[in-house]
Amino acid sequence: MTFGDTLARVPEILEVESYRQLADRVVGATIVRGWADGYLAKKLTSPAAWARSVKNLTITGTDRRGKLLLLETNGPTLGVRFGMTGVLLLDGDAGIEGLFYGPHDFQSKWLRGGVEFDDGRKLLVHDPRRMARFEIDPDLSELGPDALRLTRKQFDRFVRVERGDGPAIKARLLDQSRVAGVGNLLADEMLFRASLDPRTPTGLLSGDEKDRLFKAFRSTMSSLGKRGGSHLGDHMDSRFPGGLCSRDGGAMVIATIGGRTTYWCSTHQG
DNA sequence: AGAAAGCCTCGGCCGC
DNA sequence: TGCGGCCGAGGCTTTC
């Protein structure tokens, strides 16, 4: 599903990284005003707490951990989670052009909050489905290592299972406390590339299967980063009911794994 | 009108 | 058998 020639996406790690690059443009600016609706401020004590906390803060830098965008300031660190349909806007510029599951265009009624700077610019969160959240001094200890820079050593810790067979590898990939940034589409793409059944218990992966998954993890991040979005994976052409695998023509299977709709090839991921 | 997403909460049960 | 922690299910929210 695309919107004509417009790229359509889900805010997974690659999209949030492009939001971070957009946010880099406000480094050095000072916030004069901030606002948020009740949903965006849901993790804070109130929308007023956001307005009060951000006033007069100067942005000193940007960072990102997984899907969490971080704005560093001369005071607390500001965090933004984008949920399913959140897009970061800087005045007229969007961090990305469209969303896979989101609307085809931007509407002012879907602006849920943001900040205004001393130079007049505005950094805004556009979020039709209201799952984006602001945070103040977010707790990073609950997030695993960043998926865009995952080393082999970190990967080996990521697939380690303490007890029993462990969760399905698909569920482990989505576990943000194990590795931060992999969303549903990226997880399916990695497993497709690694020729792994998403239901495989993490603790039962062979050495060869772990090697394949690590390679697929890295290649998915780098090639989809170059292509420009989480929705541009090799398996996406086959990602519909009744779809056939673009690699070998096998029938695609659909099931809920790790709480998310999962597509995989019955032939090469069997 | 059903399904989709990220994230959070809750409850059940696994494993020691 | 008891307990803590893990894991999966379900809810939130809105749109197409």
XYZ file of C-alpha atoms (C1' of nucleotides) in Angstrom:
302
model
C 0.000 0.000 0.000
C 1.417 3.315 -1.047
C 0.039 6.775 -1.529
C 0.752 7.231 -5.196
C 4.384 8.206 -5.488
C 4.542 9.222 -1.858
C 6.506 6.967 0.416
C 4.390 5.487 3.167
C 5.819 4.250 6.448
C 5.471 3.197 10.053
C 7.527 5.076 12.636
C 10.072 2.359 13.362
C 13.708 3.077 14.089
C 14.618 4.259 10.583
C 11.806 6.798 10.568
C 12.656 8.069 14.053
C 16.255 8.507 12.930
C 15.026 10.805 10.158
C 12.954 12.690 12.744
C 16.137 13.113 14.784
C 17.931 14.600 11.811
C 15.072 17.042 11.345
C 15.220 17.949 15.037
C 18.929 18.655 14.685
C 17.952 21.905 12.970
C 16.646 23.383 16.236
C 19.821 22.813 18.226
C 20.726 26.164 19.774
C 17.147 27.459 19.810
C 15.298 28.253 23.024
C 11.739 27.157 23.735
C 9.369 30.001 24.528
C 6.185 27.953 24.717
C 5.099 24.318 24.803
C 1.747 22.583 24.681
C 0.364 19.039 24.595
C -3.032 17.392 24.618
C -4.018 14.843 27.254
C -2.857 11.886 25.173
C 0.561 13.258 24.299
C 1.019 14.174 27.978
C -0.410 10.892 29.252
C 2.897 9.775 30.778
C 3.349 13.127 32.506
C 1.350 14.494 35.407
C -0.611 16.812 33.092
C -0.452 18.798 29.841
C 0.340 21.853 31.976
C 3.393 20.036 33.360
C 4.786 19.817 29.830
C 4.173 23.503 29.154
C 5.754 24.478 32.467
C 8.747 22.129 32.179
C 9.875 23.001 28.665
C 9.617 26.786 28.898
C 12.977 28.566 28.513
C 14.906 25.357 27.789
C 17.617 25.606 25.131
C 18.125 22.592 22.852
C 21.763 21.494 23.092
C 21.660 18.326 20.985
C 19.634 15.361 19.762
C 19.887 11.634 20.305
C 17.809 8.520 19.841
C 17.486 5.140 21.532
C 15.501 2.751 19.407
C 12.215 4.458 18.622
C 12.613 7.052 21.370
C 13.707 10.502 20.166
C 15.732 12.523 22.674
C 16.106 16.297 22.745
C 18.936 17.303 25.019
C 18.644 20.659 26.718
C 20.330 22.774 29.368
C 17.741 21.237 31.721
C 15.937 17.901 31.535
C 16.124 15.639 28.485
C 12.900 15.659 26.481
C 11.708 12.369 24.997
C 9.219 11.757 22.193
C 7.636 8.393 21.361
C 5.735 8.312 18.084
C 3.467 5.310 18.507
C 1.881 4.084 15.331
C 1.152 7.254 13.359
C 3.311 9.995 14.877
C 5.234 12.318 12.553
C 7.588 15.109 13.596
C 7.057 18.415 11.814
C 9.291 21.474 11.814
C 7.075 24.262 10.523
C 6.166 23.077 7.034
C 8.753 20.306 6.848
C 7.878 16.738 7.794
C 10.407 14.240 9.085
C 9.007 11.829 6.524
C 6.483 12.097 3.713
C 3.703 9.769 4.751
C 2.743 6.795 6.867
C 1.967 3.202 5.948
C -1.045 3.055 8.245
C -1.596 6.765 8.609
C -3.527 9.346 6.640
C -2.603 10.544 3.195
C -2.062 14.106 4.253
C -1.499 16.346 7.218
C -4.375 18.047 8.996
C -4.075 20.720 11.655
C -6.632 18.930 13.825
C -4.138 16.066 14.179
C -1.432 18.289 15.664
C -1.342 17.032 19.259
C 1.413 19.166 20.760
C 4.854 20.630 20.379
C 7.086 23.534 21.211
C 7.663 27.018 19.810
C 11.126 28.573 19.728
C 12.439 32.083 20.244
C 13.118 32.382 16.506
C 9.472 31.674 15.709
C 9.896 28.103 14.484
C 7.627 25.329 15.738
C 8.423 21.665 16.302
C 5.138 19.744 16.237
C 3.859 16.201 16.654
C 1.213 15.152 14.130
C -0.554 12.016 15.345
C -4.040 10.982 14.156
C -4.242 7.860 16.312
C -3.054 9.446 19.526
C -0.414 6.957 20.579
C 2.545 9.333 20.560
C 3.845 10.369 23.996
C 6.035 13.104 25.458
C 8.428 12.228 28.259
C 10.668 14.257 30.543
C 13.974 12.669 31.511
C 12.901 9.281 30.111
C 14.214 6.134 31.774
C 16.637 4.582 29.294
C 17.447 1.640 31.533
C 14.363 -0.173 30.225
C 15.669 -0.101 26.665
C 18.181 -2.495 25.148
C 21.071 -1.483 22.887
C 20.171 0.532 19.817
C 19.259 -1.639 16.828
C 21.012 0.602 14.291
C 24.380 0.043 15.944
C 24.004 -3.509 17.235
C 27.355 -5.249 17.601
C 27.858 -9.012 17.435
C 28.601 -9.040 21.124
C 25.327 -7.258 21.876
C 23.497 -9.602 19.507
C 24.841 -12.650 21.341
C 23.464 -11.257 24.589
C 20.207 -10.472 22.815
C 19.602 -14.115 21.796
C 20.673 -15.543 25.133
C 17.917 -17.351 27.042
C 18.153 -17.867 30.780
C 15.432 -20.432 31.341
C 13.543 -22.885 29.187
C 13.356 -22.512 25.429
C 12.603 -18.808 25.583
C 10.064 -16.849 23.523
C 9.544 -17.141 19.779
C 12.382 -15.305 18.032
C 9.848 -12.893 16.516
C 8.658 -11.936 20.021
C 12.231 -11.490 21.194
C 12.976 -9.185 18.253
C 10.035 -6.975 19.270
C 11.120 -6.847 22.923
C 12.451 -3.293 23.306
C 14.248 -4.144 26.539
C 16.399 -6.660 24.619
C 17.118 -4.527 21.578
C 15.623 -1.097 21.001
C 14.111 -0.109 17.676
C 12.866 -3.210 15.855
C 9.193 -2.926 14.941
C 6.862 -5.387 13.287
C 7.848 -4.846 9.661
C 11.582 -4.866 10.347
C 11.297 -8.038 12.428
C 9.508 -9.895 9.630
C 12.043 -8.661 7.095
C 15.002 -9.889 9.153
C 13.467 -13.341 9.587
C 12.620 -13.482 5.882
C 16.236 -12.688 4.987
C 17.597 -15.119 7.568
C 15.277 -17.926 6.354
C 13.993 -18.476 9.867
C 10.565 -19.578 11.070
C 9.377 -16.712 13.321
C 7.979 -19.236 15.817
C 11.381 -20.775 16.530
C 12.097 -20.574 20.278
C 15.008 -18.208 20.758
C 16.899 -20.664 22.947
C 16.731 -23.375 20.268
C 18.444 -21.366 17.516
C 21.514 -23.194 16.234
C 24.854 -21.478 15.835
C 24.323 -21.283 12.098
C 20.848 -19.814 12.542
C 22.200 -17.154 14.897
C 24.882 -16.271 12.362
C 22.253 -15.911 9.650
C 20.039 -13.780 11.858
C 22.865 -11.442 12.809
C 23.802 -10.962 9.149
C 20.146 -10.404 8.240
C 19.761 -7.953 11.133
C 22.609 -5.812 9.870
C 21.723 -6.075 6.183
C 18.075 -5.188 6.868
C 19.072 -2.056 8.760
C 21.580 -0.891 6.179
C 19.650 -1.665 3.007
C 16.280 -0.394 4.252
C 18.066 2.679 5.571
C 19.399 3.301 2.070
C 16.041 2.554 0.451
C 14.450 5.011 2.847
C 11.994 3.235 5.134
C 10.934 0.253 7.215
C 8.226 -0.619 4.722
C 10.647 -1.172 1.803
C 11.779 -4.677 2.695
C 12.133 -7.594 0.279
C 9.178 -9.432 1.806
C 6.750 -6.512 1.511
C 5.614 -7.439 -1.998
C 4.371 -10.724 -0.531
C 2.821 -9.203 2.585
C -0.881 -9.638 1.888
C -3.372 -12.481 2.403
C -2.800 -15.071 -0.316
C 0.583 -13.601 -1.184
C 3.354 -15.693 -2.714
C 6.980 -15.404 -1.645
C 8.879 -13.012 -3.894
C 11.974 -15.180 -3.538
C 10.730 -18.713 -4.215
C 6.989 -18.534 -4.877
C 6.068 -20.342 -1.639
C 2.749 -19.553 0.000
C 2.969 -16.853 2.657
C 1.647 -17.798 6.104
C -0.105 -15.299 8.406
C -0.318 -15.648 12.183
C -0.137 -13.561 15.330
C 3.241 -13.982 17.010
C 4.472 -11.805 19.826
C 1.121 -10.022 19.652
C 1.699 -8.804 16.107
C 0.586 -9.887 12.658
C 3.392 -11.942 11.184
C 3.976 -12.990 7.568
C 6.473 -15.641 6.568
C 7.223 -17.974 3.647
C 6.140 -21.575 4.122
C 8.999 -22.743 1.904
C 12.277 -21.049 2.755
C 11.262 -20.116 6.329
C 9.806 -23.538 7.092
C -16.287 -3.280 10.046
C -12.198 -5.413 11.007
C -7.436 -4.952 11.258
C -3.358 -2.377 11.918
C 0.586 -0.313 14.992
C 3.683 0.660 19.660
C 3.386 0.421 24.266
C 1.427 -0.587 28.675
C -0.968 -3.476 32.016
C -2.473 -7.641 33.741
C -2.843 -12.421 34.711
C -1.326 -17.033 34.257
C 2.064 -20.183 34.451
C 6.820 -21.641 33.787
C 10.894 -23.096 35.963
C 13.918 -23.423 39.911
C 4.651 -26.332 46.917
C 5.805 -21.606 46.797
C 7.473 -17.647 44.568
C 9.389 -14.407 41.356
C 9.805 -13.265 36.979
C 8.741 -14.109 32.299
C 5.619 -14.309 28.442
C 1.460 -13.807 25.928
C -3.026 -11.689 25.569
C -5.738 -7.732 25.563
C -6.704 -2.720 25.564
C -5.911 1.772 24.035
C -6.921 4.915 19.681
C -8.359 6.156 15.065
C -8.510 5.536 10.368
C -9.136 3.435 5.949
